[in-house]
mmCIF file of C-alpha atoms and ligand atoms in Angstrom:
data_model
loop_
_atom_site.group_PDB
_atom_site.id
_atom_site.type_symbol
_atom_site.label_atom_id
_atom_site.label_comp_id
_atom_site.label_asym_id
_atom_site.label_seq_id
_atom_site.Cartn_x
_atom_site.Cartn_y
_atom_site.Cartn_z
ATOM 1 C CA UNK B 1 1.594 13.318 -28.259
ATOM 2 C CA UNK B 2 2.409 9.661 -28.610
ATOM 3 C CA UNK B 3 3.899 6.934 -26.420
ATOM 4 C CA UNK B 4 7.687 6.085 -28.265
ATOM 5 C CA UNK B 5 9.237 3.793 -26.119
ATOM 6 C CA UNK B 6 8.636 1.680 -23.035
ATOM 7 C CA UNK B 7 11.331 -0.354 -20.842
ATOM 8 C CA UNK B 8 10.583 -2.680 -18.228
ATOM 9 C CA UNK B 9 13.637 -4.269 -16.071
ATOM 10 C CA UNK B 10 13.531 -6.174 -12.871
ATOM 11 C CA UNK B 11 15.038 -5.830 -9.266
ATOM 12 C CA UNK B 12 15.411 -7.653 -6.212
ATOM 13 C CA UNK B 13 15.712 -5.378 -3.416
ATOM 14 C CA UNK B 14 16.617 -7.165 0.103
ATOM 15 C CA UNK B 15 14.770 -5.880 3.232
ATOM 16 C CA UNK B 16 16.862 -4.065 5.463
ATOM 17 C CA UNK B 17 15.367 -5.668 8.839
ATOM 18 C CA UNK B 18 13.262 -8.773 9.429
ATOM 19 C CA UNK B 19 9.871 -8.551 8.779
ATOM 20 C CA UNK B 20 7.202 -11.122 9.431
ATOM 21 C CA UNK B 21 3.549 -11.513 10.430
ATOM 22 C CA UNK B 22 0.778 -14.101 11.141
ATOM 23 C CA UNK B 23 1.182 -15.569 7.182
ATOM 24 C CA UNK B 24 4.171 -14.390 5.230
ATOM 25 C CA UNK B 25 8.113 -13.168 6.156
ATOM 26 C CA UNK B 26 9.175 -10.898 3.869
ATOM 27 C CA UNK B 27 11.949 -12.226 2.288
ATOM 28 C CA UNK B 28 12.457 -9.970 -0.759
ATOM 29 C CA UNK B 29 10.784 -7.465 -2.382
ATOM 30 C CA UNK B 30 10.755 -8.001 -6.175
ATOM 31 C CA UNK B 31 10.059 -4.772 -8.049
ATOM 32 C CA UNK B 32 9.286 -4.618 -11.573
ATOM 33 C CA UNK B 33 9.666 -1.231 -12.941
ATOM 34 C CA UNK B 34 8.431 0.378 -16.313
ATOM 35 C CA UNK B 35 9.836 3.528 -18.474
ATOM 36 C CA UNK B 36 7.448 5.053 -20.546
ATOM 37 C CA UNK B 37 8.714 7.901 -22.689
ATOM 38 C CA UNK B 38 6.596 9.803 -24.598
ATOM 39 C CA UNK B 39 7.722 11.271 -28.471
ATOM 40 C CA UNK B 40 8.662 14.723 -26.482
ATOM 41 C CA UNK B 41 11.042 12.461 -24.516
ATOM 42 C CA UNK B 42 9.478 12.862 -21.051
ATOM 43 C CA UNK B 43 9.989 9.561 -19.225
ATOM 44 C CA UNK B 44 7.147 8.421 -16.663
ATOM 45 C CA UNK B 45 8.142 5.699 -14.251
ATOM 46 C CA UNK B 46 6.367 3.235 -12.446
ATOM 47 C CA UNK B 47 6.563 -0.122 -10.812
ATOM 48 C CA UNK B 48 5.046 -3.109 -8.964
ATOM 49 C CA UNK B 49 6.114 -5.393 -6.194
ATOM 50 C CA UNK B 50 5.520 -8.174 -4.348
ATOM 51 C CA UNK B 51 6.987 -9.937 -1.671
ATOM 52 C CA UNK B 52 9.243 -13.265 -2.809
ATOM 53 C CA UNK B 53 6.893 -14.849 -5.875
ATOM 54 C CA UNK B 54 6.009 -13.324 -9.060
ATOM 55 C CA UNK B 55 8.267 -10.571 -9.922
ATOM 56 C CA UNK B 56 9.248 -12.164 -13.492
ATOM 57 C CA UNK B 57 5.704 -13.134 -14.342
ATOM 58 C CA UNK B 58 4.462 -9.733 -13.500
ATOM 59 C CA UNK B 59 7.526 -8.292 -16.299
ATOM 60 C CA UNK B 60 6.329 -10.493 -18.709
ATOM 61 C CA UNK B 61 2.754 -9.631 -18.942
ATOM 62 C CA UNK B 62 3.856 -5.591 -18.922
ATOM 63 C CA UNK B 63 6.228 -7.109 -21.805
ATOM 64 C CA UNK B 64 3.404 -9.376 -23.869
ATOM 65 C CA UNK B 65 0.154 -8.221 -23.396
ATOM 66 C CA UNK B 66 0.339 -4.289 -22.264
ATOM 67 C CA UNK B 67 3.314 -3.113 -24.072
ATOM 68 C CA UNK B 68 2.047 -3.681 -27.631
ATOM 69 C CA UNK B 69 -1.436 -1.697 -26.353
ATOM 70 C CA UNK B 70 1.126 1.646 -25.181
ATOM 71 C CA UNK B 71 2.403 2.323 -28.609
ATOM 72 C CA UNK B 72 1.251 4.898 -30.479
ATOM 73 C CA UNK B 73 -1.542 5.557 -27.403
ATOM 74 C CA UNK B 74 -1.661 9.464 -26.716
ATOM 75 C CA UNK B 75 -0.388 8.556 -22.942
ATOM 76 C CA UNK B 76 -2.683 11.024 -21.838
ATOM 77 C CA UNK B 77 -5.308 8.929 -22.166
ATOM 78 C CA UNK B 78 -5.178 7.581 -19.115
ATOM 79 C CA UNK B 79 -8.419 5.876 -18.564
ATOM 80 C CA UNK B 80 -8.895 4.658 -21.907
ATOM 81 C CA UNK B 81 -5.344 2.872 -21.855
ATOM 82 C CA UNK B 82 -6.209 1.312 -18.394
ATOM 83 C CA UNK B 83 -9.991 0.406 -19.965
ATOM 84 C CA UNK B 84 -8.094 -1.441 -23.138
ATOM 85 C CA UNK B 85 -5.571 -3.188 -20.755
ATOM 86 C CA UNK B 86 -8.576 -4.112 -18.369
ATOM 87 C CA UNK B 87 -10.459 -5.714 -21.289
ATOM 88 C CA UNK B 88 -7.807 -6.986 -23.153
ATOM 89 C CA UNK B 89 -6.348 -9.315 -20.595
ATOM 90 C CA UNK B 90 -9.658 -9.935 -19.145
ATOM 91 C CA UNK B 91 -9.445 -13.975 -19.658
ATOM 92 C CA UNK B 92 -6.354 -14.184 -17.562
ATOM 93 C CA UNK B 93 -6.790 -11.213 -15.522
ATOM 94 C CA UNK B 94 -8.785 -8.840 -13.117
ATOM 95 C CA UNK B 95 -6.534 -8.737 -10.662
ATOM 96 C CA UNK B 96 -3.672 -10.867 -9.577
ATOM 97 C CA UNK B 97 -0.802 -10.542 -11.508
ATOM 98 C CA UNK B 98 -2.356 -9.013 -14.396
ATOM 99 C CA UNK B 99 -3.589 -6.501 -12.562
ATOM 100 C CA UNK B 100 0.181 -5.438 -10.410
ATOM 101 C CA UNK B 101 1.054 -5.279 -14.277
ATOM 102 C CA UNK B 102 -1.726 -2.727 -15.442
ATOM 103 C CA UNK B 103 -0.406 -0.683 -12.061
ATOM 104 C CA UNK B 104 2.799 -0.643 -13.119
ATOM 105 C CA UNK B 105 1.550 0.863 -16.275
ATOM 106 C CA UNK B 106 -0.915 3.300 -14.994
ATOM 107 C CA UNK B 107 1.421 4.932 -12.098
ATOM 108 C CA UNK B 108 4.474 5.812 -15.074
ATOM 109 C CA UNK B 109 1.521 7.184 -16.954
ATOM 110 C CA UNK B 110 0.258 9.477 -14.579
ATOM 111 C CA UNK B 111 4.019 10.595 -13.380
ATOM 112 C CA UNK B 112 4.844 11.369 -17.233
ATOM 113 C CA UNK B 113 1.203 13.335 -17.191
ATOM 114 C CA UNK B 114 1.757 14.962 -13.983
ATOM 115 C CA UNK B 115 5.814 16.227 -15.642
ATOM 116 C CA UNK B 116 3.854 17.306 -18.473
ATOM 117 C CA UNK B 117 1.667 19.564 -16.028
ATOM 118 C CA UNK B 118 4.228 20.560 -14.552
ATOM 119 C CA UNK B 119 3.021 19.946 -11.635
ATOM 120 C CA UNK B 120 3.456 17.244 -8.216
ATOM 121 C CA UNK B 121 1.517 14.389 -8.715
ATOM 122 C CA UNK B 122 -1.123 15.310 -5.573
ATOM 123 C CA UNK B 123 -2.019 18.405 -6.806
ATOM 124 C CA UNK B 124 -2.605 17.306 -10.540
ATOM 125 C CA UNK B 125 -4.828 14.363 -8.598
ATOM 126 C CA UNK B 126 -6.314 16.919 -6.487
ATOM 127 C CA UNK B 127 -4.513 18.366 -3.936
ATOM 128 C CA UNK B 128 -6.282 18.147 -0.825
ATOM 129 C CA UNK B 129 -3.830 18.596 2.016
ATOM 130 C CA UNK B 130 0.095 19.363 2.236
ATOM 131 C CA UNK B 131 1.336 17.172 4.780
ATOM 132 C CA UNK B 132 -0.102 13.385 5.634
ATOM 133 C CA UNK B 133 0.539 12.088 9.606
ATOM 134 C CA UNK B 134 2.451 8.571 9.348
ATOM 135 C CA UNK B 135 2.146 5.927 11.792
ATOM 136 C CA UNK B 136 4.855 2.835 11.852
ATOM 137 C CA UNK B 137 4.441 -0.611 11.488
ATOM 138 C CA UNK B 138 8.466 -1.375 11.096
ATOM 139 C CA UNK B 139 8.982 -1.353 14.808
ATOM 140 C CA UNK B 140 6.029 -4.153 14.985
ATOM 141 C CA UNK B 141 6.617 -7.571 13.807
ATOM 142 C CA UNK B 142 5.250 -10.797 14.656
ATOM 143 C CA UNK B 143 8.369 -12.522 15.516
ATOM 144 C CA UNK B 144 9.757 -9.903 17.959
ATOM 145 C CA UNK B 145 9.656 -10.508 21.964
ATOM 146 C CA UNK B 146 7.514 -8.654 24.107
ATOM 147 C CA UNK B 147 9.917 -6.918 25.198
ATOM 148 C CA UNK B 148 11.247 -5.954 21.987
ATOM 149 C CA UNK B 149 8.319 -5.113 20.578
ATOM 150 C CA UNK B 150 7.208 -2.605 23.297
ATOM 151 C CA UNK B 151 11.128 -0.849 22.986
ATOM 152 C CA UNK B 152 10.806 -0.616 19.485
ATOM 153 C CA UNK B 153 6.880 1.210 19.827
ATOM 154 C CA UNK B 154 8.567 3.529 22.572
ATOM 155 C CA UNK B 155 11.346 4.276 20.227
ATOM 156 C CA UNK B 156 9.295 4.934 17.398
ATOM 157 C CA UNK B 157 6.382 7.578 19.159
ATOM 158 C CA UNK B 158 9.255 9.312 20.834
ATOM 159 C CA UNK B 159 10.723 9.553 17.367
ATOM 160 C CA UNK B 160 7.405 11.657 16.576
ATOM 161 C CA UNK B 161 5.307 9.296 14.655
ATOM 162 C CA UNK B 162 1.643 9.512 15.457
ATOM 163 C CA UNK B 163 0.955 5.990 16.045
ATOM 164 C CA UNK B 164 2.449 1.970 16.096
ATOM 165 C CA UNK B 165 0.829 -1.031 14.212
ATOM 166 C CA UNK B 166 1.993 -4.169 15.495
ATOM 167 C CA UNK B 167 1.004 -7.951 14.081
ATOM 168 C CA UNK B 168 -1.171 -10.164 16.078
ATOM 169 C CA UNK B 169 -1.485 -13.907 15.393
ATOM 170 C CA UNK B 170 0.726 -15.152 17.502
ATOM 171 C CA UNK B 171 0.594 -19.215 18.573
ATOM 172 C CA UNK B 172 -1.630 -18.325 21.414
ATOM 173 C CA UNK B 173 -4.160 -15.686 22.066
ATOM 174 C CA UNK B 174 -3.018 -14.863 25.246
ATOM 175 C CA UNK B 175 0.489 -13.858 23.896
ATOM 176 C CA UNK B 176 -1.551 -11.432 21.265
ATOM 177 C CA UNK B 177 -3.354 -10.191 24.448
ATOM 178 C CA UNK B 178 -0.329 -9.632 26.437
ATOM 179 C CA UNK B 179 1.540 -7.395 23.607
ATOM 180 C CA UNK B 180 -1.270 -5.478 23.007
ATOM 181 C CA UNK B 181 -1.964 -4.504 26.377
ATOM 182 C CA UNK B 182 1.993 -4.247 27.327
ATOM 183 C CA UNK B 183 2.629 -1.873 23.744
ATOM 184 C CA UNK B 184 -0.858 0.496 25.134
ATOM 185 C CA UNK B 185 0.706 1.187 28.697
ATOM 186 C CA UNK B 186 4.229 1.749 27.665
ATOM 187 C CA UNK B 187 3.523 4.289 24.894
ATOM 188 C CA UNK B 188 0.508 5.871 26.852
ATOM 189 C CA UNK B 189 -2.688 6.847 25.886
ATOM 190 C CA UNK B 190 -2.017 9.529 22.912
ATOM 191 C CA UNK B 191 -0.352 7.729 19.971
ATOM 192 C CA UNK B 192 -2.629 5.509 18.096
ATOM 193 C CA UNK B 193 -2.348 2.178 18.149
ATOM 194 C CA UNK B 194 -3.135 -0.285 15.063
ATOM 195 C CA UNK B 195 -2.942 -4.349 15.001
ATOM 196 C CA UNK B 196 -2.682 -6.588 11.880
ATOM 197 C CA UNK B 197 -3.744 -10.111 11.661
ATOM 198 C CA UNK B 198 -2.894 -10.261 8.106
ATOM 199 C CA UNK B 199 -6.442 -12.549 7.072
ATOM 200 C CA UNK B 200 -5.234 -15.553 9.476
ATOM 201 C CA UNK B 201 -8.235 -16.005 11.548
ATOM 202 C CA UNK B 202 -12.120 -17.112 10.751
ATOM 203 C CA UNK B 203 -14.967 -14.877 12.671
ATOM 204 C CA UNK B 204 -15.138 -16.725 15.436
ATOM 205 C CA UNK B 205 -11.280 -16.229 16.548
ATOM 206 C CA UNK B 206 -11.332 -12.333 15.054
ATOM 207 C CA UNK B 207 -14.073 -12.112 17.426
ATOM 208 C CA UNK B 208 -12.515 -13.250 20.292
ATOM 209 C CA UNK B 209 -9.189 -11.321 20.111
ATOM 210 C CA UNK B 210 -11.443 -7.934 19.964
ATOM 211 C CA UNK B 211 -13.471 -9.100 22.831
ATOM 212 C CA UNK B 212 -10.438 -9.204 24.999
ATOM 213 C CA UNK B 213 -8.712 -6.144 23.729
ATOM 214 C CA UNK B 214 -11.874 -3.590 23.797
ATOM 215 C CA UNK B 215 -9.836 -1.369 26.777
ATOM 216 C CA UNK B 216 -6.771 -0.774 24.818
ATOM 217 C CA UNK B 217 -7.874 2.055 22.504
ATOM 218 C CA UNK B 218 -7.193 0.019 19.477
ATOM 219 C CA UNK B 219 -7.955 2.502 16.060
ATOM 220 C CA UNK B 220 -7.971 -0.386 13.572
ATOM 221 C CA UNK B 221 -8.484 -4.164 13.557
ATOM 222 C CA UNK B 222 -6.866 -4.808 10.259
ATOM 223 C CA UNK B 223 -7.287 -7.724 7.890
ATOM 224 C CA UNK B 224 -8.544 -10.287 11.025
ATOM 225 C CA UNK B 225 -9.996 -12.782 8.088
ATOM 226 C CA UNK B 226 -9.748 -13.327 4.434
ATOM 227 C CA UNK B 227 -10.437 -10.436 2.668
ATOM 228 C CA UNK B 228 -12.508 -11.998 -0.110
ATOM 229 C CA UNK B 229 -15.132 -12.782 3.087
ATOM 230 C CA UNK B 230 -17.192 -9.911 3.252
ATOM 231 C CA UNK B 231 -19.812 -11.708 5.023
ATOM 232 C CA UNK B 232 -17.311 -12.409 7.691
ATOM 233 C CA UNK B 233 -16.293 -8.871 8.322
ATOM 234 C CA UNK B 234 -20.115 -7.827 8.798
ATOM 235 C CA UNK B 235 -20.647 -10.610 11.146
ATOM 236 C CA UNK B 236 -17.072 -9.060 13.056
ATOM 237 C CA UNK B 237 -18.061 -5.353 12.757
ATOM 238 C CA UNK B 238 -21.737 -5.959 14.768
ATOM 239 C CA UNK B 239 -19.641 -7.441 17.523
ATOM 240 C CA UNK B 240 -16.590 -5.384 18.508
ATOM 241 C CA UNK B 241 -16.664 -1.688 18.734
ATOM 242 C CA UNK B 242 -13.070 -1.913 17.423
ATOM 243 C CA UNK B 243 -13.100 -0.354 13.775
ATOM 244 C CA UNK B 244 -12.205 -2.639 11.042
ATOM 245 C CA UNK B 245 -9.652 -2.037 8.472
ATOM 246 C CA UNK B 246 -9.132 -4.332 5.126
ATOM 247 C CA UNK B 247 -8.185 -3.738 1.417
ATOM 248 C CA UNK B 248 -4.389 -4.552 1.099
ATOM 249 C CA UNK B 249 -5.605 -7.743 -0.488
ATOM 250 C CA UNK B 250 -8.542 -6.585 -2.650
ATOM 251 C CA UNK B 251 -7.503 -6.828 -6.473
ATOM 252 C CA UNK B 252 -9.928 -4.623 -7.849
ATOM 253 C CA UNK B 253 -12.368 -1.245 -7.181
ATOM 254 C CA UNK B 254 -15.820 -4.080 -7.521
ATOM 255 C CA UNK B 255 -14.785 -5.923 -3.921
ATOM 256 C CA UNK B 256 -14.601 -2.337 -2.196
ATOM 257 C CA UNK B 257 -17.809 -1.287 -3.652
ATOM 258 C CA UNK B 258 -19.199 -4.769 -1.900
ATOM 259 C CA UNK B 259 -17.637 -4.019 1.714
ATOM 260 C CA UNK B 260 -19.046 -0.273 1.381
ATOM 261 C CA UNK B 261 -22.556 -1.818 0.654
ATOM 262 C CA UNK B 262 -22.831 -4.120 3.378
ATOM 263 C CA UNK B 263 -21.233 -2.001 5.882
ATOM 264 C CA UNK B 264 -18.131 -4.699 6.409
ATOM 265 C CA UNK B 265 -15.390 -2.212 6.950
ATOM 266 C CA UNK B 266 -14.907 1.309 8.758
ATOM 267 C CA UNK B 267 -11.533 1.995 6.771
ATOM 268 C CA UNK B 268 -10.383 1.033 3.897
ATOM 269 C CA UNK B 269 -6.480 0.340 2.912
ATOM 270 C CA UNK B 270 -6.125 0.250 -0.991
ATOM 271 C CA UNK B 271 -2.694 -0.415 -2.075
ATOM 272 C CA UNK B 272 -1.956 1.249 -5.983
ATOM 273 C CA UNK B 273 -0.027 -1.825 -6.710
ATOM 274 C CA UNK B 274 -2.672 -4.144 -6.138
ATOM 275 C CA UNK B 275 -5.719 -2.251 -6.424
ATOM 276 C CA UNK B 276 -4.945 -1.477 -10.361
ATOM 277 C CA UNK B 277 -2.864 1.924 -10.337
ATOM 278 C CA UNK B 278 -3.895 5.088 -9.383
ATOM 279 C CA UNK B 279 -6.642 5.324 -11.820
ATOM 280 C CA UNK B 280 -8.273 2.567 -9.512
ATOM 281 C CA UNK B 281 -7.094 3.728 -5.899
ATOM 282 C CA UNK B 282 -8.470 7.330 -7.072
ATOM 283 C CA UNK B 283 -12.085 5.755 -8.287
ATOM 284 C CA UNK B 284 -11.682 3.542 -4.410
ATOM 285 C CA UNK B 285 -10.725 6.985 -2.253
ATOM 286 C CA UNK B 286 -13.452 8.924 -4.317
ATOM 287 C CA UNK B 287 -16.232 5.777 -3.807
ATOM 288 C CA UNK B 288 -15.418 5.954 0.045
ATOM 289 C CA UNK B 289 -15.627 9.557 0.603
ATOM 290 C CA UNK B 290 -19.336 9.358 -0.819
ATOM 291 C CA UNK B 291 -20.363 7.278 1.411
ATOM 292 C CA UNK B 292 -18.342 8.922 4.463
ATOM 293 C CA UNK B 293 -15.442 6.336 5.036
ATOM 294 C CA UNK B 294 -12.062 6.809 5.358
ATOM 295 C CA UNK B 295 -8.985 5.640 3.356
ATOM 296 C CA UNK B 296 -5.327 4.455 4.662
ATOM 297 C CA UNK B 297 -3.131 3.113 1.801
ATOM 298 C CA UNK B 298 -1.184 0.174 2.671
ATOM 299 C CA UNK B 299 2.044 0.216 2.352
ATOM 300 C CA UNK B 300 4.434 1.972 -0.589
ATOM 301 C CA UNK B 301 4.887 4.942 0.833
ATOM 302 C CA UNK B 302 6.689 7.308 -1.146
ATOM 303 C CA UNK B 303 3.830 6.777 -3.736
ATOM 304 C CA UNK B 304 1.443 6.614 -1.262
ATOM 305 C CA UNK B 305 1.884 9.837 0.414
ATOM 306 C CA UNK B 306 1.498 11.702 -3.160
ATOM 307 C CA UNK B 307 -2.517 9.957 -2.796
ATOM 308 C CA UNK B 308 -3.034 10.532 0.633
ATOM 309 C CA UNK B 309 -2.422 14.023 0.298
ATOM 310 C CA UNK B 310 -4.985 14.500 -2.780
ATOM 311 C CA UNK B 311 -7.899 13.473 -1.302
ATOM 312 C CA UNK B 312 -9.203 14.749 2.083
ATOM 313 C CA UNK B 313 -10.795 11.367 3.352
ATOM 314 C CA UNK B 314 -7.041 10.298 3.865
ATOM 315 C CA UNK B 315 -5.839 9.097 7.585
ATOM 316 C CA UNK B 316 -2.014 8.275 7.435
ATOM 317 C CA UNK B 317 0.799 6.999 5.775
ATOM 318 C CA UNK B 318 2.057 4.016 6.597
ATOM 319 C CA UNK B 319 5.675 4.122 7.525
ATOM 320 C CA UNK B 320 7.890 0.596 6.032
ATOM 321 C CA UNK B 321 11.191 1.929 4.579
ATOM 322 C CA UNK B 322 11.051 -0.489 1.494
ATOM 323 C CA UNK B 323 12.081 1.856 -1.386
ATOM 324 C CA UNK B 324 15.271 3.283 0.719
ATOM 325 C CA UNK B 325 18.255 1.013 -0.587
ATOM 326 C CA UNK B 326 17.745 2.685 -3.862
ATOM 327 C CA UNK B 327 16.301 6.173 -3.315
ATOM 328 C CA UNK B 328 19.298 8.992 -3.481
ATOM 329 C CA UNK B 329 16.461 11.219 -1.297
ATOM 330 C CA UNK B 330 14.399 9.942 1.373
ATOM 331 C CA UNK B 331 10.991 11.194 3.167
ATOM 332 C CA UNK B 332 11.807 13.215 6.010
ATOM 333 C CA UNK B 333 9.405 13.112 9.122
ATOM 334 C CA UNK B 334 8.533 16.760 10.300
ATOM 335 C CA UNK B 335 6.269 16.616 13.054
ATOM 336 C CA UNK B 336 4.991 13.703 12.484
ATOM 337 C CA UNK B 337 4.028 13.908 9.022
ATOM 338 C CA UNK B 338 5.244 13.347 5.757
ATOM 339 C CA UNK B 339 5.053 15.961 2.291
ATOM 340 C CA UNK B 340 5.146 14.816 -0.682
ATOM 341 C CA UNK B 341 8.334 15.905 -3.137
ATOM 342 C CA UNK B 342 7.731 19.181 -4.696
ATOM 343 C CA UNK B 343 8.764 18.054 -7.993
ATOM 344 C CA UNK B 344 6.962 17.539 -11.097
ATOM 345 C CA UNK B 345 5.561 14.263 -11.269
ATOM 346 C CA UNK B 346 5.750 11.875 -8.603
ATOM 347 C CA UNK B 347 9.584 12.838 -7.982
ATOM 348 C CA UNK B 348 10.675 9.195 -6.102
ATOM 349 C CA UNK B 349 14.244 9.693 -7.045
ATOM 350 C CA UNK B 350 15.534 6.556 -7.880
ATOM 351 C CA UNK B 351 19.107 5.897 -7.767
ATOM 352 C CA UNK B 352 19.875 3.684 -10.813
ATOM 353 C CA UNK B 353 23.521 2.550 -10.009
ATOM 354 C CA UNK B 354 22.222 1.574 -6.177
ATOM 355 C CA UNK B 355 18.847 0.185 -8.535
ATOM 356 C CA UNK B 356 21.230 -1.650 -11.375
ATOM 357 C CA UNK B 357 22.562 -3.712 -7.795
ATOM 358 C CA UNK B 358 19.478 -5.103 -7.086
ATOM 359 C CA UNK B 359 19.004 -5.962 -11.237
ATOM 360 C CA UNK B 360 17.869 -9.464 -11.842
ATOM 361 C CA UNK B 361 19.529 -11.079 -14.969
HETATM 362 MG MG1 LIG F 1 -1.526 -5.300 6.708
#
């Protein structure tokens, strides 16, 4: 078996609803996606994103650099192909946008191995549950009022979902105190509550914020300072009782092996796209299960849910709607959960007249 034939295109897929938090809005989400079809003529698909910047730099290194490694490769050979794409852009690479690039490659890979199989994508990558709880995060944006904010939480846990992230970072931390509270005592004490300071604040401010907030039952403290600070986060974790959540910024599987070893995190988030592929987010969910952590992807999730159900160190989904415009079949909440398609592969149905919309010249 041989890899024949690869196409990459690009898209541009608006948001559907504002979204904004203590650094970024999302203005766009630019999606490169990659065909790999095999001399059988099984197609694998994959893809990238990021947020606004990028999109066409990303295409271009899947075009230069990893392309002319894919042909003639037995695309079976997962690891080695991600090994020779690792080493062979390692000058310019090892993350950044090399690295949402190699993911690109690696997820089509393993959805053309898993149609091969035969099989849905969790169980060939090990099938450890059926059903993954989701929380939201779309009802929780940084530049909603109070008010809104705790309406949209209400909405969303009487919808069924298990729990509401909302984004602190606000001008002052008063305000951040206020909607944290406010969102706790209208949604009650049962659904879980996660906040997300997206890497704006030093120690010393992280530090305060959880001081303040140790009453509200809070599950996660996500990113509260750069994530390439591991120092930082150990300093955090000895003084809050709040666990601490980080990895939608960490390029690579070497940074989460250095927040397991000093004991800087309690959960970790790797995202597929940025973390290297599968192959990596696997090697990351596999790491933190040794050493009794748990993993929460971030992000992505009709990929997502395919890797939170193969591994049984999983805590949620995470519930943003980004892939929707062009799916022709979306994830349906039952009880509070999400399955992954029972398809071969990772069976994200992609529309491709709603896709060629979106199609950047
Ligand atoms: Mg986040």
């Amino acid at each position: 078996m041989k890899i024949r034939d690869v196409r990459t295109t690009l898209y541009d897929i608006p948001p559907q609803v504002k979204r904004t938090d203590a650094i970024q809005a999302f203005v766009s989400m630019e999606f490169p996606f990659i065909e790999i079809e095999d001399d059988d003529g099984v197609v694998g698909t994959g893809f990238s994103y990021t947020i606004g910047k990028g999109g066409e730099a990303i295409k271009q290194v899947i075009d230069a650099y990893l392309t002319p490694i894919l042909y003639d490769e037995d695309p079976s050979n997962i690891d080695r192909i991600w090994n020779r794409m690792w080493m062979e852009t390692h000058w310019v690479g090892r993350g950044g946008i090399v690295g949402l690039g190699i993911a690109a490659v690696d997820i089509a890979l393993w959805d053309l191995m898993a149609q091969r199989a035969n099989l849905p994508l969790y169980k060939l990558l090990g099938g450890a549950k059926d059903t993954v709880p989701v929380y939201n995060t779309d009802g929780g944006w940084l530049h909603l009022t109070e008010d809104e904010l705790v309406r949209q939480s209400v909405q969303y846990v009487e919808h069924g979902y298990k729990g509401i992230k909302i984004k602190v970072g606000r001008e002052n931390l008063h305000e951040d105190v206020s909607r944290i509270f406010a969102v706790r005592k209208a949604i009650g004490q049962e659904p879980y509550l996660m906040i997300d300071a997206n890497m704006k604040w030093n120690a010393r401010e992280a530090t305060q914020l959880a001081c303040r907030i140790e009453e509200a039952d809070i599950f996660w403290f996500e990113e509260p300072i750069a994530a390439d600070d591991v120092d930082s986060h150990v300093d955090l974790r000895q003084k809050t009782t709040i666990p601490i959540a980080i990895g939608e910024t960490i390029y690579n599987k070497y940074v989460f092996q250095e927040y397991i070893a000093q004991g800087a995190a309690d959960i970790l988030q790797p995202d597929a796209v940025r973390v290297g592929g599968i192959t990596e987010w696997m090697k990351v969910a596999h790491t933190a299960e040794c050493f009794g952590l748990s993993v929460s992807p971030h992000f992505l999730m009709d990929l997502h849910v395919h890797l939170s159900a193969a591994v049984q160190n999983s805590l949620f989904v995470e519930y943003i709607p980004s892939l929707d415009p062009v799916l022709s079949e979306t994830l349906e909440l039952k009880d509070g959960h999400f399955s992954p398609p029972n398809r071969p592969g990772h069976g994200i149905m992609f529309d491709k007249d709603k896709l060629e919309q979106y199609s950047v010249a």
